[in-house]
Amino acid sequence: MAKKLKLKTHRGAAKRFKRTKNGKFLRGHAFKQHILGDKTRKRKRGLRGTTTVADVDARKIARMLPYK
């Protein structure tokens, strides 16, 4: 009987995404790294924290993170 191979975790994805208890993925907001002086206070405040990944992309991320 052949050994079942272990799957490798995509290290870039592991650093960027976190799985919730319900199995959804969390991600950080984009547009919050630089050139922040041109963005309004309200806009930057709205980009704080995390949001859920779209269902379309969640399948791809689940494949990249097999053990999360």
Short mmCIF file of N, CA, C and O in Angstrom, two decimals:
data_model
loop_
_atom_site.label_atom_id
_atom_site.label_comp_id
_atom_site.label_asym_id
_atom_site.label_seq_id
_atom_site.Cartn_x
_atom_site.Cartn_y
_atom_site.Cartn_z
N MET A 1 0.85 -1.20 0.00
CA MET A 1 0.00 0.00 0.00
C MET A 1 0.88 1.24 0.00
O MET A 1 1.80 1.37 0.81
N ALA A 2 0.61 2.14 -0.92
CA ALA A 2 1.42 3.35 -1.05
C ALA A 2 1.10 4.35 0.06
O ALA A 2 -0.02 4.41 0.55
N LYS A 3 2.13 5.09 0.45
CA LYS A 3 1.95 6.12 1.47
C LYS A 3 1.19 7.30 0.89
O LYS A 3 1.41 7.67 -0.27
N LYS A 4 0.33 7.89 1.66
CA LYS A 4 -0.39 9.08 1.22
C LYS A 4 0.55 10.28 1.37
O LYS A 4 1.15 10.46 2.43
N LEU A 5 0.71 11.05 0.32
CA LEU A 5 1.62 12.18 0.36
C LEU A 5 1.04 13.33 1.17
O LEU A 5 -0.16 13.56 1.16
N LYS A 6 1.94 14.03 1.83
CA LYS A 6 1.53 15.24 2.55
C LYS A 6 1.45 16.38 1.56
O LYS A 6 2.25 16.44 0.62
N LEU A 7 0.52 17.28 1.77
CA LEU A 7 0.37 18.44 0.90
C LEU A 7 1.14 19.60 1.49
O LEU A 7 1.16 19.79 2.71
N LYS A 8 1.76 20.39 0.63
CA LYS A 8 2.50 21.55 1.12
C LYS A 8 1.57 22.75 1.26
O LYS A 8 0.75 23.00 0.40
N THR A 9 1.77 23.50 2.33
CA THR A 9 1.03 24.73 2.55
C THR A 9 1.70 25.84 1.76
O THR A 9 2.92 25.94 1.75
N HIS A 10 0.92 26.66 1.11
CA HIS A 10 1.44 27.82 0.39
C HIS A 10 1.80 28.88 1.43
O HIS A 10 0.92 29.43 2.10
N ARG A 11 3.09 29.12 1.63
CA ARG A 11 3.55 29.97 2.73
C ARG A 11 3.09 31.42 2.59
O ARG A 11 2.81 32.09 3.58
N GLY A 12 2.99 31.92 1.36
CA GLY A 12 2.52 33.29 1.16
C GLY A 12 1.06 33.43 1.60
O GLY A 12 0.69 34.40 2.26
N ALA A 13 0.25 32.44 1.27
CA ALA A 13 -1.16 32.46 1.65
C ALA A 13 -1.32 32.28 3.16
O ALA A 13 -2.19 32.90 3.78
N ALA A 14 -0.45 31.47 3.77
CA ALA A 14 -0.53 31.22 5.21
C ALA A 14 -0.31 32.51 6.00
O ALA A 14 -0.88 32.69 7.07
N LYS A 15 0.52 33.39 5.47
CA LYS A 15 0.79 34.66 6.15
C LYS A 15 -0.33 35.67 5.96
O LYS A 15 -0.45 36.60 6.74
N ARG A 16 -1.12 35.51 4.91
CA ARG A 16 -2.13 36.52 4.57
C ARG A 16 -3.55 36.18 5.01
O ARG A 16 -4.37 37.08 5.16
N PHE A 17 -3.86 34.90 5.17
CA PHE A 17 -5.24 34.50 5.45
C PHE A 17 -5.34 33.70 6.73
O PHE A 17 -4.42 32.97 7.10
N LYS A 18 -6.50 33.83 7.38
CA LYS A 18 -6.76 33.13 8.63
C LYS A 18 -8.16 32.52 8.51
O LYS A 18 -9.07 33.16 7.99
N ARG A 19 -8.32 31.29 8.97
CA ARG A 19 -9.63 30.63 8.86
C ARG A 19 -10.44 30.86 10.14
O ARG A 19 -9.91 30.79 11.23
N THR A 20 -11.74 31.12 9.97
CA THR A 20 -12.63 31.32 11.12
C THR A 20 -13.17 29.96 11.58
O THR A 20 -12.96 28.95 10.92
N LYS A 21 -13.88 29.96 12.70
CA LYS A 21 -14.48 28.72 13.21
C LYS A 21 -15.50 28.14 12.23
O LYS A 21 -15.71 26.94 12.18
N ASN A 22 -16.16 29.01 11.46
CA ASN A 22 -17.16 28.55 10.50
C ASN A 22 -16.57 28.08 9.18
O ASN A 22 -17.29 27.69 8.28
N GLY A 23 -15.24 28.19 9.05
CA GLY A 23 -14.58 27.72 7.84
C GLY A 23 -14.37 28.78 6.78
O GLY A 23 -13.86 28.48 5.71
N LYS A 24 -14.76 30.03 7.06
CA LYS A 24 -14.52 31.10 6.10
C LYS A 24 -13.11 31.65 6.32
O LYS A 24 -12.49 31.38 7.34
N PHE A 25 -12.62 32.43 5.36
CA PHE A 25 -11.28 32.99 5.47
C PHE A 25 -11.36 34.49 5.70
O PHE A 25 -12.21 35.17 5.14
N LEU A 26 -10.44 34.99 6.53
CA LEU A 26 -10.33 36.42 6.78
C LEU A 26 -9.12 36.96 6.04
O LEU A 26 -8.12 36.27 5.90
N ARG A 27 -9.22 38.21 5.59
CA ARG A 27 -8.11 38.86 4.91
C ARG A 27 -8.05 40.32 5.36
O ARG A 27 -9.04 40.87 5.85
N GLY A 28 -6.90 40.92 5.19
CA GLY A 28 -6.76 42.34 5.48
C GLY A 28 -7.28 43.16 4.32
O GLY A 28 -7.44 42.65 3.21
N HIS A 29 -7.54 44.44 4.55
CA HIS A 29 -8.01 45.32 3.49
C HIS A 29 -6.84 45.78 2.62
O HIS A 29 -5.73 45.94 3.11
N ALA A 30 -7.12 46.01 1.36
CA ALA A 30 -6.12 46.56 0.44
C ALA A 30 -6.13 48.09 0.56
O ALA A 30 -7.00 48.66 1.23
N PHE A 31 -5.17 48.74 -0.06
CA PHE A 31 -5.07 50.21 -0.13
C PHE A 31 -4.77 50.85 1.22
O PHE A 31 -5.17 51.97 1.47
N LYS A 32 -4.06 50.17 2.10
CA LYS A 32 -3.76 50.75 3.42
C LYS A 32 -2.26 50.70 3.72
O LYS A 32 -1.85 50.71 4.87
N GLN A 33 -1.42 50.59 2.69
CA GLN A 33 0.03 50.45 2.93
C GLN A 33 0.79 51.76 2.80
O GLN A 33 1.67 52.04 3.60
N HIS A 34 0.51 52.53 1.78
CA HIS A 34 1.28 53.76 1.54
C HIS A 34 0.41 54.79 0.84
O HIS A 34 -0.75 54.52 0.51
N ILE A 35 0.96 55.98 0.66
CA ILE A 35 0.25 57.15 0.10
C ILE A 35 -1.02 57.41 0.93
O ILE A 35 -2.11 57.62 0.40
N LEU A 36 -0.87 57.38 2.24
CA LEU A 36 -2.02 57.52 3.13
C LEU A 36 -2.41 58.99 3.34
O LEU A 36 -3.52 59.26 3.80
N GLY A 37 -1.50 59.90 3.00
CA GLY A 37 -1.80 61.33 3.16
C GLY A 37 -2.90 61.80 2.23
O GLY A 37 -3.62 62.76 2.53
N ASP A 38 -3.05 61.13 1.09
CA ASP A 38 -4.06 61.52 0.10
C ASP A 38 -5.44 60.94 0.40
O ASP A 38 -6.42 61.34 -0.21
N LYS A 39 -5.50 59.98 1.31
CA LYS A 39 -6.78 59.33 1.61
C LYS A 39 -7.41 60.00 2.84
O LYS A 39 -6.71 60.41 3.75
N THR A 40 -8.72 60.06 2.84
CA THR A 40 -9.42 60.73 3.94
C THR A 40 -9.36 59.88 5.21
O THR A 40 -9.16 58.66 5.15
N ARG A 41 -9.55 60.52 6.33
CA ARG A 41 -9.55 59.85 7.63
C ARG A 41 -10.63 58.78 7.66
O ARG A 41 -10.43 57.68 8.15
N LYS A 42 -11.78 59.11 7.12
CA LYS A 42 -12.92 58.19 7.10
C LYS A 42 -12.60 56.94 6.27
O LYS A 42 -12.93 55.82 6.66
N ARG A 43 -11.95 57.15 5.12
CA ARG A 43 -11.60 56.04 4.25
C ARG A 43 -10.58 55.11 4.92
O ARG A 43 -10.72 53.89 4.87
N LYS A 44 -9.60 55.68 5.57
CA LYS A 44 -8.58 54.87 6.24
C LYS A 44 -9.16 54.12 7.44
O LYS A 44 -8.80 52.97 7.70
N ARG A 45 -10.10 54.74 8.12
CA ARG A 45 -10.77 54.11 9.26
C ARG A 45 -11.57 52.89 8.79
O ARG A 45 -11.61 51.87 9.44
N GLY A 46 -12.20 53.03 7.63
CA GLY A 46 -12.98 51.93 7.07
C GLY A 46 -12.14 50.75 6.62
O GLY A 46 -12.64 49.65 6.48
N LEU A 47 -10.85 51.00 6.39
CA LEU A 47 -9.95 49.94 5.94
C LEU A 47 -9.25 49.21 7.09
O LEU A 47 -8.46 48.31 6.86
N ARG A 48 -9.57 49.59 8.32
CA ARG A 48 -8.99 48.90 9.47
C ARG A 48 -9.56 47.50 9.61
O ARG A 48 -10.66 47.23 9.13
N GLY A 49 -8.85 46.67 10.33
CA GLY A 49 -9.37 45.34 10.66
C GLY A 49 -9.36 44.39 9.48
O GLY A 49 -8.61 44.56 8.53
N THR A 50 -10.22 43.39 9.55
CA THR A 50 -10.25 42.35 8.51
C THR A 50 -11.66 42.22 7.94
O THR A 50 -12.62 42.72 8.50
N THR A 51 -11.73 41.53 6.82
CA THR A 51 -13.01 41.24 6.17
C THR A 51 -12.94 39.82 5.63
O THR A 51 -11.86 39.24 5.54
N THR A 52 -14.08 39.26 5.27
CA THR A 52 -14.08 37.88 4.77
C THR A 52 -13.73 37.85 3.29
O THR A 52 -13.99 38.79 2.56
N VAL A 53 -13.15 36.75 2.89
CA VAL A 53 -12.79 36.53 1.49
C VAL A 53 -14.05 36.16 0.72
O VAL A 53 -14.93 35.47 1.25
N ALA A 54 -14.15 36.58 -0.53
CA ALA A 54 -15.29 36.25 -1.37
C ALA A 54 -15.37 34.74 -1.58
O ALA A 54 -14.34 34.05 -1.62
N ASP A 55 -16.58 34.21 -1.70
CA ASP A 55 -16.79 32.77 -1.88
C ASP A 55 -16.08 32.23 -3.12
O ASP A 55 -15.62 31.09 -3.13
N VAL A 56 -15.99 33.05 -4.15
CA VAL A 56 -15.34 32.65 -5.40
C VAL A 56 -13.86 32.33 -5.14
O VAL A 56 -13.33 31.36 -5.67
N ASP A 57 -13.20 33.15 -4.31
CA ASP A 57 -11.78 32.98 -4.04
C ASP A 57 -11.50 31.99 -2.91
O ASP A 57 -10.39 31.48 -2.80
N ALA A 58 -12.49 31.72 -2.07
CA ALA A 58 -12.28 30.87 -0.90
C ALA A 58 -11.84 29.46 -1.29
O ALA A 58 -11.02 28.86 -0.60
N ARG A 59 -12.34 28.93 -2.40
CA ARG A 59 -11.97 27.59 -2.83
C ARG A 59 -10.48 27.51 -3.18
O ARG A 59 -9.80 26.55 -2.86
N LYS A 60 -9.97 28.58 -3.84
CA LYS A 60 -8.55 28.62 -4.21
C LYS A 60 -7.68 28.67 -2.96
O LYS A 60 -6.66 28.00 -2.86
N ILE A 61 -8.10 29.46 -1.99
CA ILE A 61 -7.33 29.62 -0.75
C ILE A 61 -7.36 28.33 0.06
O ILE A 61 -6.35 27.93 0.63
N ALA A 62 -8.50 27.66 0.07
CA ALA A 62 -8.61 26.38 0.79
C ALA A 62 -7.65 25.35 0.21
O ALA A 62 -7.09 24.53 0.96
N ARG A 63 -7.43 25.39 -1.08
CA ARG A 63 -6.50 24.47 -1.72
C ARG A 63 -5.05 24.81 -1.33
O ARG A 63 -4.22 23.94 -1.19
N MET A 64 -4.78 26.11 -1.16
CA MET A 64 -3.43 26.54 -0.79
C MET A 64 -3.13 26.27 0.69
O MET A 64 -1.97 26.16 1.08
N LEU A 65 -4.19 26.20 1.52
CA LEU A 65 -4.02 25.98 2.95
C LEU A 65 -4.72 24.70 3.38
O LEU A 65 -5.77 24.75 4.02
N PRO A 66 -4.17 23.54 3.04
CA PRO A 66 -4.87 22.28 3.30
C PRO A 66 -5.04 21.92 4.77
O PRO A 66 -5.95 21.18 5.11
N TYR A 67 -4.20 22.43 5.67
CA TYR A 67 -4.27 22.02 7.07
C TYR A 67 -4.77 23.11 8.00
O TYR A 67 -4.67 22.99 9.19
N LYS A 68 -5.29 24.20 7.44
CA LYS A 68 -5.80 25.28 8.29
C LYS A 68 -7.26 25.13 8.52
O LYS A 68 -7.99 24.60 7.74
#
